[in-house]
Amino acid sequence: MSGGAASGSDYGGDFGDDLGVLTGLRSGKRSFYPEYVRSAERLELAVQALDRISGALVRTVEGPRTLVEAVVRAAAEHLQADRILLGIADGALRAARPRFLLLERGELVDDETALPAEARAHLEVIRNRPWEIELDPGGEDWVRAPMTLDDEPVGGIVGWPGDVHVAETDLAILRVLANQAAVAVHNSFLFHAAAQLRGRTEQLSEAAAQQARDLAARNAELQETQRRLVEAMQRQALDDERHRIARELHDTVTQYVLSAGMTVEVCRSELAEMGPEAERVAEKLAPAKGLTQQAVERLRAAIYALHHGAEEPPGSLPVLLEQLSTVHLSSELQVEVRVAGSPAPLPPEDESSILRLTGEALFNIISHAEATRAVVHLVYESSQLRLTISDDGVGDPAQLRRTLKLSSATDLVGRHRGLVNMAERARELGGTLNIRRSRIGGVALQLHVPLSSAREGSP
């Protein structure tokens, strides 16, 4: 019996010790039930504290401040404390903010100058780690739990409990809160650092892409500038050669032709004084004078075209047509230039083509039409440009249309190439060239050029 009693006592003692560990009960006396109730309450508070810890941890994305506030409020509620202080040790978690937070009667304090003296003293202890866990030392009514990360002290929590007995389980809860706060603050820092890094990476990526786009645009601009430079150098070389040829024609060929015409005229005068037979010879020389005059006019027209052959002629199209009507044309032909509508800007190459077409038309009038008057009528309409070159000569529009059709279909070794050239220029401009009877009696060449296409090609 005694053995049975002894073993029962041992069993009961062992069971009591285990129960005490699990529930916090340390006695089998009559006070067992109140202690059990208190233990159950403590266990419920522990579960609630753990739930608050979980709630605090999922708020990491809101930033360290929100997390620390949640931790100190959870600790205060578990200890039923009016004052809870959470601090981070000097040199630990360098990026963590705030470095400390005091919950004083529901109010949060993060200004060190506003801390009570006792709280400031505990903050200094936390900052100057290491330190040990202390439970009611010397009768003081406060507890302190460490905050560790990778087994290294990085801070701590100090609480001033209310009218409750603080047990090891309560300190365990504080340690859990403190340690989870350390991990969460560290992870929050890493999360925000990663977010900043991602943002910075995106900014750098966008900046790199923008630089690539800028580089491509500048490279395209450089290539375009290089192309224009080469074209300008080529145009300059062509212009220099044109001017050289024009000077040669003016200084040599034109003078030779004029001298030949004067010689023919002198011979005619002398032959007219030598009798009837010689007079007949002089009459045969009469066409030679006209031919030399035509040759001079052709040379002058060619010289003018050579001097104004650049792709970017100076002045607007109406001004250029006015110059063309007064320069290097026969004084026997009176040319009138009319302009109607609001002048629209055209690409320089288009103006040059229109100017050359007009010069060729006027040259044909001088050479073939036997006209005394010509009218150049330039009309700017909303969607097109219309240019009409009319004369009062003897030309037949129907015959000219047949000649143009035949010349376009066959190679006439240079004959009537003027009409073909004008028709080709009209097509290059995206327009049409029509031949009809002029209102003043002769032939009218009418050019239609759409302004929309011209403007699309303008710089």
CSV table of C-alpha atoms in Angstrom, one decimal:
chain,number,residue,atom,x,y,z
A,1,MET,CA,0.0,0.0,0.0
A,2,SER,CA,2.7,2.3,1.0
A,3,GLY,CA,4.5,1.3,-2.1
A,4,GLY,CA,1.3,1.9,-4.0
A,5,ALA,CA,0.9,5.2,-2.2
A,6,ALA,CA,4.4,6.1,-2.9
A,7,SER,CA,4.1,5.3,-6.5
A,8,GLY,CA,0.8,7.2,-6.7
A,9,SER,CA,2.4,10.1,-5.0
A,10,ASP,CA,5.3,10.0,-7.4
A,11,TYR,CA,2.9,9.8,-10.3
A,12,GLY,CA,0.9,12.5,-9.0
A,13,GLY,CA,4.0,14.6,-8.4
A,14,ASP,CA,5.2,14.0,-11.9
A,15,PHE,CA,1.8,14.8,-13.4
A,16,GLY,CA,1.6,17.9,-11.3
A,17,ASP,CA,5.0,19.1,-12.5
A,18,ASP,CA,4.0,18.6,-16.1
A,19,LEU,CA,0.7,20.3,-15.6
A,20,GLY,CA,2.5,23.2,-14.0
A,21,VAL,CA,4.8,23.5,-17.0
A,22,LEU,CA,1.9,23.4,-19.4
A,23,THR,CA,-0.5,25.7,-17.5
A,24,GLY,CA,1.7,27.7,-15.2
A,25,LEU,CA,0.3,26.0,-12.0
A,26,ARG,CA,2.8,25.3,-9.3
A,27,SER,CA,0.6,24.0,-6.4
A,28,GLY,CA,-1.9,21.2,-5.7
A,29,LYS,CA,-3.5,23.1,-2.8
A,30,ARG,CA,-6.9,24.6,-2.6
A,31,SER,CA,-5.7,27.6,-4.6
A,32,PHE,CA,-5.3,25.2,-7.5
A,33,TYR,CA,-8.5,26.2,-9.2
A,34,PRO,CA,-7.9,30.0,-9.1
A,35,GLU,CA,-4.5,29.4,-10.5
A,36,TYR,CA,-5.9,27.2,-13.2
A,37,VAL,CA,-8.4,30.0,-14.1
A,38,ARG,CA,-5.6,32.5,-14.2
A,39,SER,CA,-3.5,30.1,-16.3
A,40,ALA,CA,-6.4,29.6,-18.7
A,41,GLU,CA,-6.8,33.4,-19.0
A,42,ARG,CA,-3.0,33.7,-19.6
A,43,LEU,CA,-3.2,31.0,-22.3
A,44,GLU,CA,-6.1,32.8,-24.0
A,45,LEU,CA,-4.1,36.1,-23.8
A,46,ALA,CA,-1.1,34.3,-25.3
A,47,VAL,CA,-3.2,33.0,-28.2
A,48,GLN,CA,-4.6,36.5,-28.7
A,49,ALA,CA,-1.1,37.9,-28.6
A,50,LEU,CA,0.1,35.4,-31.2
A,51,ASP,CA,-2.9,36.4,-33.3
A,52,ARG,CA,-1.9,40.1,-33.0
A,53,ILE,CA,1.7,39.1,-34.0
A,54,SER,CA,0.3,37.5,-37.1
A,55,GLY,CA,-1.8,40.5,-37.9
A,56,ALA,CA,1.3,42.8,-37.4
A,57,LEU,CA,3.4,40.7,-39.6
A,58,VAL,CA,1.1,40.8,-42.6
A,59,ARG,CA,1.2,44.6,-42.3
A,60,THR,CA,4.9,44.7,-43.2
A,61,VAL,CA,4.2,46.1,-46.7
A,62,GLU,CA,2.8,49.2,-44.9
A,63,GLY,CA,6.2,50.0,-43.6
A,64,PRO,CA,8.2,49.6,-40.4
A,65,ARG,CA,6.3,52.3,-38.5
A,66,THR,CA,3.0,50.5,-38.8
A,67,LEU,CA,4.6,47.3,-37.8
A,68,VAL,CA,6.3,48.7,-34.7
A,69,GLU,CA,3.0,50.3,-33.6
A,70,ALA,CA,1.2,47.0,-33.9
A,71,VAL,CA,3.9,45.2,-31.8
A,72,VAL,CA,3.8,47.7,-28.9
A,73,ARG,CA,0.0,47.7,-28.8
A,74,ALA,CA,0.0,43.9,-28.8
A,75,ALA,CA,2.5,43.8,-25.9
A,76,ALA,CA,0.6,46.5,-24.0
A,77,GLU,CA,-2.6,44.6,-24.3
A,78,HIS,CA,-1.0,41.3,-23.3
A,79,LEU,CA,0.6,42.7,-20.2
A,80,GLN,CA,-2.3,45.0,-19.5
A,81,ALA,CA,0.4,47.7,-19.3
A,82,ASP,CA,0.0,51.5,-19.5
A,83,ARG,CA,3.5,51.9,-20.8
A,84,ILE,CA,5.5,49.8,-23.4
A,85,LEU,CA,8.9,50.8,-24.9
A,86,LEU,CA,10.4,49.2,-28.0
A,87,GLY,CA,13.9,50.2,-28.9
A,88,ILE,CA,16.6,49.2,-31.4
A,89,ALA,CA,20.2,48.9,-30.3
A,90,ASP,CA,22.9,51.3,-31.7
A,91,GLY,CA,24.5,49.8,-34.9
A,92,ALA,CA,21.7,47.3,-35.4
A,93,LEU,CA,19.1,47.4,-38.2
A,94,ARG,CA,20.7,50.7,-39.4
A,95,ALA,CA,17.9,51.4,-41.9
A,96,ALA,CA,15.0,50.8,-39.4
A,97,ARG,CA,12.8,53.8,-38.6
A,98,PRO,CA,11.7,54.7,-36.0
A,99,ARG,CA,14.6,53.7,-33.7
A,100,PHE,CA,12.3,53.6,-30.7
A,101,LEU,CA,8.6,54.0,-29.9
A,102,LEU,CA,6.9,54.4,-26.5
A,103,LEU,CA,3.3,53.7,-25.9
A,104,GLU,CA,2.2,55.8,-23.0
A,105,ARG,CA,-1.4,55.4,-21.9
A,106,GLY,CA,-2.5,54.9,-25.5
A,107,GLU,CA,-0.4,57.7,-26.9
A,108,LEU,CA,2.6,57.0,-29.1
A,109,VAL,CA,5.8,59.0,-28.5
A,110,ASP,CA,8.9,59.0,-30.9
A,111,ASP,CA,10.5,62.2,-29.6
A,112,GLU,CA,13.3,61.4,-27.2
A,113,THR,CA,13.0,64.8,-25.4
A,114,ALA,CA,9.4,63.8,-24.5
A,115,LEU,CA,10.3,60.5,-22.9
A,116,PRO,CA,9.9,60.1,-19.1
A,117,ALA,CA,13.2,59.8,-17.3
A,118,GLU,CA,12.6,56.1,-16.4
A,119,ALA,CA,11.8,55.2,-20.1
A,120,ARG,CA,14.9,57.1,-21.3
A,121,ALA,CA,17.0,55.2,-18.9
A,122,HIS,CA,15.7,51.9,-20.2
A,123,LEU,CA,16.2,53.1,-23.8
A,124,GLU,CA,19.9,53.7,-23.0
A,125,VAL,CA,20.2,50.2,-21.7
A,126,ILE,CA,18.6,48.8,-24.9
A,127,ARG,CA,20.9,50.9,-27.0
A,128,ASN,CA,24.1,49.9,-25.2
A,129,ARG,CA,23.7,46.1,-25.6
A,130,PRO,CA,24.3,43.4,-24.5
A,131,TRP,CA,22.1,43.0,-21.5
A,132,GLU,CA,20.2,40.2,-19.8
A,133,ILE,CA,16.5,39.6,-19.3
A,134,GLU,CA,15.3,41.1,-16.1
A,135,LEU,CA,12.1,40.4,-14.2
A,136,ASP,CA,11.0,42.7,-11.4
A,137,PRO,CA,14.6,43.4,-10.3
A,138,GLY,CA,14.8,45.0,-6.8
A,139,GLY,CA,11.1,45.1,-6.6
A,140,GLU,CA,10.7,47.4,-9.6
A,141,ASP,CA,7.5,47.0,-11.5
A,142,TRP,CA,8.9,46.4,-15.0
A,143,VAL,CA,10.0,43.6,-17.3
A,144,ARG,CA,12.3,43.5,-20.2
A,145,ALA,CA,12.6,41.1,-23.1
A,146,PRO,CA,15.4,41.0,-25.8
A,147,MET,CA,14.9,41.5,-29.5
A,148,THR,CA,17.3,39.1,-31.3
A,149,LEU,CA,18.1,38.5,-35.0
A,150,ASP,CA,20.4,35.6,-35.9
A,151,ASP,CA,21.1,35.1,-32.2
A,152,GLU,CA,22.4,38.6,-32.0
A,153,PRO,CA,20.8,41.2,-29.7
A,154,VAL,CA,19.4,44.1,-31.8
A,155,GLY,CA,17.0,45.7,-29.4
A,156,GLY,CA,14.4,45.0,-26.8
A,157,ILE,CA,10.9,45.6,-25.3
A,158,VAL,CA,10.4,47.0,-21.8
A,159,GLY,CA,6.9,46.8,-20.2
A,160,TRP,CA,5.4,48.2,-17.1
A,161,PRO,CA,2.6,45.6,-16.3
A,162,GLY,CA,-0.6,46.4,-14.6
A,163,ASP,CA,-2.1,44.4,-11.7
A,164,VAL,CA,-1.1,41.0,-13.2
A,165,HIS,CA,1.6,38.5,-12.2
A,166,VAL,CA,4.2,38.2,-14.9
A,167,ALA,CA,5.1,34.6,-15.6
A,168,GLU,CA,7.7,33.0,-17.8
A,169,THR,CA,5.0,32.5,-20.4
A,170,ASP,CA,4.4,36.3,-20.5
A,171,LEU,CA,8.1,36.9,-21.0
A,172,ALA,CA,8.0,34.2,-23.8
A,173,ILE,CA,5.3,36.2,-25.5
A,174,LEU,CA,7.3,39.4,-25.2
A,175,ARG,CA,10.3,37.6,-26.7
A,176,VAL,CA,8.2,36.3,-29.5
A,177,LEU,CA,6.8,39.8,-30.1
A,178,ALA,CA,10.3,41.4,-30.0
A,179,ASN,CA,11.9,38.8,-32.2
A,180,GLN,CA,9.2,38.8,-34.8
A,181,ALA,CA,9.3,42.6,-34.8
A,182,ALA,CA,13.1,42.4,-35.5
A,183,VAL,CA,12.5,40.0,-38.4
A,184,ALA,CA,9.6,41.9,-39.7
A,185,VAL,CA,11.4,45.3,-39.5
A,186,HIS,CA,14.4,43.7,-41.3
A,187,ASN,CA,12.2,42.1,-44.0
A,188,SER,CA,10.2,45.4,-44.3
A,189,PHE,CA,13.5,47.2,-45.0
A,190,LEU,CA,14.5,44.5,-47.5
A,191,PHE,CA,11.0,44.7,-49.1
A,192,HIS,CA,11.2,48.5,-49.5
A,193,ALA,CA,14.8,48.3,-50.6
A,194,ALA,CA,13.9,45.8,-53.2
A,195,ALA,CA,10.9,48.0,-54.3
A,196,GLN,CA,13.2,51.0,-54.5
A,197,LEU,CA,15.7,48.9,-56.4
A,198,ARG,CA,13.0,47.7,-58.8
A,199,GLY,CA,11.9,51.3,-59.3
A,200,ARG,CA,15.5,52.4,-59.8
A,201,THR,CA,16.0,49.5,-62.2
A,202,GLU,CA,12.9,50.5,-64.1
A,203,GLN,CA,14.1,54.1,-64.2
A,204,LEU,CA,17.5,53.1,-65.4
A,205,SER,CA,15.9,50.8,-68.0
A,206,GLU,CA,13.6,53.5,-69.2
A,207,ALA,CA,16.5,56.0,-69.2
A,208,ALA,CA,18.6,53.5,-71.2
A,209,ALA,CA,15.8,52.9,-73.6
A,210,GLN,CA,15.3,56.7,-74.0
A,211,GLN,CA,19.0,57.1,-74.5
A,212,ALA,CA,18.9,54.4,-77.2
A,213,ARG,CA,16.0,56.2,-78.9
A,214,ASP,CA,17.8,59.5,-78.6
A,215,LEU,CA,20.9,57.9,-80.0
A,216,ALA,CA,19.0,56.4,-82.9
A,217,ALA,CA,17.3,59.7,-83.6
A,218,ARG,CA,20.7,61.5,-83.5
A,219,ASN,CA,22.2,58.9,-85.7
A,220,ALA,CA,19.4,59.3,-88.2
A,221,GLU,CA,19.8,63.1,-88.0
A,222,LEU,CA,23.6,62.7,-88.5
A,223,GLN,CA,23.0,60.4,-91.6
A,224,GLU,CA,20.4,62.9,-92.9
A,225,THR,CA,22.9,65.8,-92.3
A,226,GLN,CA,25.6,63.8,-94.0
A,227,ARG,CA,23.3,63.1,-97.0
A,228,ARG,CA,22.4,66.7,-97.3
A,229,LEU,CA,26.0,67.7,-97.1
A,230,VAL,CA,27.0,65.3,-99.9
A,231,GLU,CA,24.0,66.6,-101.9
A,232,ALA,CA,25.1,70.2,-101.2
A,233,MET,CA,28.6,69.4,-102.3
A,234,GLN,CA,27.4,67.8,-105.4
A,235,ARG,CA,25.0,70.7,-106.2
A,236,GLN,CA,27.9,73.1,-105.6
A,237,ALA,CA,30.1,71.1,-108.0
A,238,LEU,CA,27.3,71.1,-110.6
A,239,ASP,CA,26.6,74.8,-110.1
A,240,ASP,CA,30.3,75.6,-110.5
A,241,GLU,CA,30.4,73.6,-113.7
A,242,ARG,CA,27.2,75.2,-115.0
A,243,HIS,CA,28.6,78.7,-114.3
A,244,ARG,CA,31.9,77.8,-116.0
A,245,ILE,CA,30.0,76.5,-119.1
A,246,ALA,CA,27.8,79.6,-119.1
A,247,ARG,CA,30.8,81.9,-119.0
A,248,GLU,CA,32.4,79.9,-121.9
A,249,LEU,CA,29.2,80.2,-123.9
A,250,HIS,CA,28.9,83.9,-123.2
A,251,ASP,CA,32.5,84.8,-123.8
A,252,THR,CA,33.2,82.6,-126.8
A,253,VAL,CA,30.4,80.9,-128.6
A,254,THR,CA,27.9,83.8,-128.3
A,255,GLN,CA,30.6,86.2,-129.6
A,256,TYR,CA,31.4,83.9,-132.4
A,257,VAL,CA,27.8,83.6,-133.5
A,258,LEU,CA,27.4,87.4,-133.3
A,259,SER,CA,30.5,87.9,-135.3
A,260,ALA,CA,29.2,85.4,-137.9
A,261,GLY,CA,25.9,87.3,-138.1
A,262,MET,CA,27.7,90.6,-138.6
A,263,THR,CA,29.9,89.1,-141.3
A,264,VAL,CA,26.9,87.7,-143.1
A,265,GLU,CA,25.3,91.2,-142.9
A,266,VAL,CA,28.4,92.9,-144.3
A,267,CYS,CA,28.6,90.4,-147.1
A,268,ARG,CA,25.0,91.0,-148.0
A,269,SER,CA,25.6,94.8,-148.2
A,270,GLU,CA,28.6,94.3,-150.4
A,271,LEU,CA,26.9,91.8,-152.7
A,272,ALA,CA,23.9,94.2,-153.1
A,273,GLU,CA,26.3,96.7,-154.7
A,274,MET,CA,27.8,94.2,-157.2
A,275,GLY,CA,24.9,93.8,-159.6
A,276,PRO,CA,21.8,91.6,-160.1
A,277,GLU,CA,23.6,88.3,-159.8
A,278,ALA,CA,25.3,89.2,-156.6
A,279,GLU,CA,22.0,90.6,-155.3
A,280,ARG,CA,20.4,87.2,-155.7
A,281,VAL,CA,23.2,85.7,-153.7
A,282,ALA,CA,22.7,88.3,-151.0
A,283,GLU,CA,19.0,87.4,-150.8
A,284,LYS,CA,20.0,83.7,-150.2
A,285,LEU,CA,22.1,84.9,-147.3
A,286,ALA,CA,19.1,86.7,-145.7
A,287,PRO,CA,17.9,83.6,-143.8
A,288,ALA,CA,21.5,83.2,-142.4
A,289,LYS,CA,20.9,86.5,-140.5
A,290,GLY,CA,17.8,85.1,-138.9
A,291,LEU,CA,19.5,81.9,-138.0
A,292,THR,CA,22.3,83.7,-136.3
A,293,GLN,CA,19.7,85.7,-134.3
A,294,GLN,CA,17.9,82.5,-133.2
A,295,ALA,CA,21.3,81.0,-132.3
A,296,VAL,CA,22.1,83.9,-130.1
A,297,GLU,CA,18.7,83.7,-128.4
A,298,ARG,CA,19.1,80.0,-127.8
A,299,LEU,CA,22.5,80.6,-126.3
A,300,ARG,CA,21.2,83.3,-124.0
A,301,ALA,CA,18.4,81.0,-122.9
A,302,ALA,CA,20.9,78.3,-122.2
A,303,ILE,CA,23.1,80.7,-120.3
A,304,TYR,CA,20.2,81.7,-118.2
A,305,ALA,CA,19.2,78.1,-117.5
A,306,LEU,CA,22.8,77.3,-116.5
A,307,HIS,CA,23.0,80.2,-114.2
A,308,HIS,CA,19.7,79.3,-112.5
A,309,GLY,CA,20.0,75.5,-112.5
A,310,ALA,CA,20.4,74.9,-108.8
A,311,GLU,CA,17.8,72.9,-107.0
A,312,GLU,CA,17.2,75.8,-104.6
A,313,PRO,CA,16.7,78.9,-106.8
A,314,PRO,CA,16.6,82.2,-105.0
A,315,GLY,CA,13.3,84.0,-104.6
A,316,SER,CA,9.7,82.8,-104.8
A,317,LEU,CA,8.1,81.3,-107.9
A,318,PRO,CA,6.3,84.5,-109.0
A,319,VAL,CA,9.5,86.5,-108.6
A,320,LEU,CA,11.5,83.9,-110.6
A,321,LEU,CA,8.9,84.0,-113.4
A,322,GLU,CA,9.1,87.8,-113.5
A,323,GLN,CA,12.9,87.6,-113.8
A,324,LEU,CA,12.6,85.0,-116.5
A,325,SER,CA,10.3,87.2,-118.6
A,326,THR,CA,12.9,90.0,-118.7
A,327,VAL,CA,16.2,88.3,-118.8
A,328,HIS,CA,17.8,86.7,-121.8
A,329,LEU,CA,14.6,86.8,-123.9
A,330,SER,CA,14.1,88.4,-127.3
A,331,SER,CA,13.2,92.0,-127.1
A,332,GLU,CA,10.7,91.4,-129.9
A,333,LEU,CA,8.6,89.3,-127.6
A,334,GLN,CA,6.6,91.1,-124.9
A,335,VAL,CA,6.0,88.8,-121.9
A,336,GLU,CA,3.4,89.6,-119.2
A,337,VAL,CA,3.4,87.7,-115.9
A,338,ARG,CA,0.1,87.5,-113.9
A,339,VAL,CA,-0.3,85.9,-110.5
A,340,ALA,CA,-3.7,85.1,-108.8
A,341,GLY,CA,-4.5,83.6,-105.4
A,342,SER,CA,-2.3,83.3,-102.3
A,343,PRO,CA,1.1,81.9,-103.1
A,344,ALA,CA,1.7,78.6,-101.5
A,345,PRO,CA,5.2,77.4,-100.5
A,346,LEU,CA,6.6,74.7,-102.8
A,347,PRO,CA,9.7,72.5,-102.5
A,348,PRO,CA,12.7,74.3,-104.2
A,349,GLU,CA,13.1,71.4,-106.7
A,350,ASP,CA,9.4,71.8,-107.8
A,351,GLU,CA,9.8,75.5,-108.3
A,352,SER,CA,13.0,74.9,-110.3
A,353,SER,CA,11.1,72.4,-112.5
A,354,ILE,CA,8.2,74.8,-113.1
A,355,LEU,CA,10.7,77.6,-113.9
A,356,ARG,CA,12.5,75.4,-116.4
A,357,LEU,CA,9.3,74.3,-118.0
A,358,THR,CA,8.2,78.0,-118.4
A,359,GLY,CA,11.6,78.9,-119.8
A,360,GLU,CA,11.4,76.1,-122.4
A,361,ALA,CA,7.9,77.2,-123.4
A,362,LEU,CA,9.0,80.8,-123.8
A,363,PHE,CA,12.0,79.7,-125.9
A,364,ASN,CA,9.7,77.6,-128.2
A,365,ILE,CA,7.5,80.7,-128.6
A,366,ILE,CA,10.5,82.8,-129.6
A,367,SER,CA,11.9,80.1,-131.9
A,368,HIS,CA,8.7,78.8,-133.7
A,369,ALA,CA,5.6,80.8,-132.9
A,370,GLU,CA,6.4,84.1,-134.6
A,371,ALA,CA,4.6,85.7,-131.7
A,372,THR,CA,4.9,89.3,-130.4
A,373,ARG,CA,3.2,88.7,-127.1
A,374,ALA,CA,3.1,86.0,-124.4
A,375,VAL,CA,1.2,85.8,-121.1
A,376,VAL,CA,2.4,83.7,-118.2
A,377,HIS,CA,-0.6,83.2,-115.9
A,378,LEU,CA,0.1,81.6,-112.4
A,379,VAL,CA,-2.9,80.7,-110.3
A,380,TYR,CA,-2.8,79.3,-106.8
A,381,GLU,CA,-6.0,77.4,-106.0
A,382,SER,CA,-7.0,75.5,-102.9
A,383,SER,CA,-5.9,72.1,-104.1
A,384,GLN,CA,-3.7,72.8,-107.1
A,385,LEU,CA,-1.4,75.2,-108.9
A,386,ARG,CA,-2.3,76.2,-112.5
A,387,LEU,CA,0.3,77.7,-114.8
A,388,THR,CA,-0.7,78.8,-118.4
A,389,ILE,CA,1.8,80.1,-121.0
A,390,SER,CA,-0.1,81.7,-123.9
A,391,ASP,CA,1.1,83.4,-127.1
A,392,ASP,CA,-0.5,85.2,-130.1
A,393,GLY,CA,1.7,83.3,-132.6
A,394,VAL,CA,0.9,81.0,-135.5
A,395,GLY,CA,1.2,77.6,-133.7
A,396,ASP,CA,-1.5,74.9,-134.2
A,397,PRO,CA,-2.5,73.2,-130.9
A,398,ALA,CA,-3.8,70.1,-132.7
A,399,GLN,CA,-0.5,69.7,-134.6
A,400,LEU,CA,1.5,70.2,-131.4
A,401,ARG,CA,-0.5,67.5,-129.6
A,402,ARG,CA,0.1,65.1,-132.5
A,403,THR,CA,3.8,66.0,-132.5
A,404,LEU,CA,4.0,65.5,-128.7
A,405,LYS,CA,2.3,62.1,-129.0
A,406,LEU,CA,4.7,61.0,-131.8
A,407,SER,CA,7.8,62.4,-130.0
A,408,SER,CA,6.8,60.5,-126.8
A,409,ALA,CA,6.5,57.2,-128.7
A,410,THR,CA,9.6,57.4,-130.9
A,411,ASP,CA,13.1,58.9,-130.8
A,412,LEU,CA,13.3,61.8,-133.2
A,413,VAL,CA,17.0,62.4,-132.6
A,414,GLY,CA,16.4,65.6,-130.6
A,415,ARG,CA,13.6,67.1,-132.7
A,416,HIS,CA,10.7,68.4,-130.7
A,417,ARG,CA,12.4,67.3,-127.5
A,418,GLY,CA,11.2,70.5,-125.9
A,419,LEU,CA,7.6,69.4,-125.7
A,420,VAL,CA,8.6,66.0,-124.5
A,421,ASN,CA,10.8,67.5,-121.8
A,422,MET,CA,7.9,69.7,-120.6
A,423,ALA,CA,5.5,66.7,-120.4
A,424,GLU,CA,8.1,64.7,-118.5
A,425,ARG,CA,8.6,67.6,-116.0
A,426,ALA,CA,4.8,67.7,-115.5
A,427,ARG,CA,4.6,64.0,-114.7
A,428,GLU,CA,7.5,64.3,-112.2
A,429,LEU,CA,5.6,67.1,-110.5
A,430,GLY,CA,2.6,64.7,-110.2
A,431,GLY,CA,0.6,67.0,-112.6
A,432,THR,CA,-0.6,67.2,-116.2
A,433,LEU,CA,0.3,69.3,-119.3
A,434,ASN,CA,-2.4,70.3,-121.8
A,435,ILE,CA,-2.1,72.0,-125.1
A,436,ARG,CA,-5.0,74.1,-126.4
A,437,ARG,CA,-5.9,77.3,-128.3
A,438,SER,CA,-4.9,80.5,-126.6
A,439,ARG,CA,-7.4,83.2,-126.0
A,440,ILE,CA,-5.1,85.7,-127.6
A,441,GLY,CA,-4.8,83.6,-130.8
A,442,GLY,CA,-1.9,81.2,-130.5
A,443,VAL,CA,-1.1,78.2,-128.4
A,444,ALA,CA,-1.7,77.9,-124.6
A,445,LEU,CA,0.3,75.3,-122.6
A,446,GLN,CA,-1.5,74.6,-119.3
A,447,LEU,CA,0.2,72.9,-116.4
A,448,HIS,CA,-1.8,71.5,-113.4
A,449,VAL,CA,0.1,70.6,-110.2
A,450,PRO,CA,-1.7,69.3,-107.1
A,451,LEU,CA,-0.6,71.4,-104.1
A,452,SER,CA,-1.2,68.6,-101.6
A,453,SER,CA,1.5,66.4,-103.1
A,454,ALA,CA,3.9,69.3,-103.4
A,455,ARG,CA,3.3,70.2,-99.8
A,456,GLU,CA,3.9,66.7,-98.6
A,457,GLY,CA,7.3,66.8,-100.1
A,458,SER,CA,8.1,70.2,-98.7
A,459,PRO,CA,10.7,70.5,-95.9
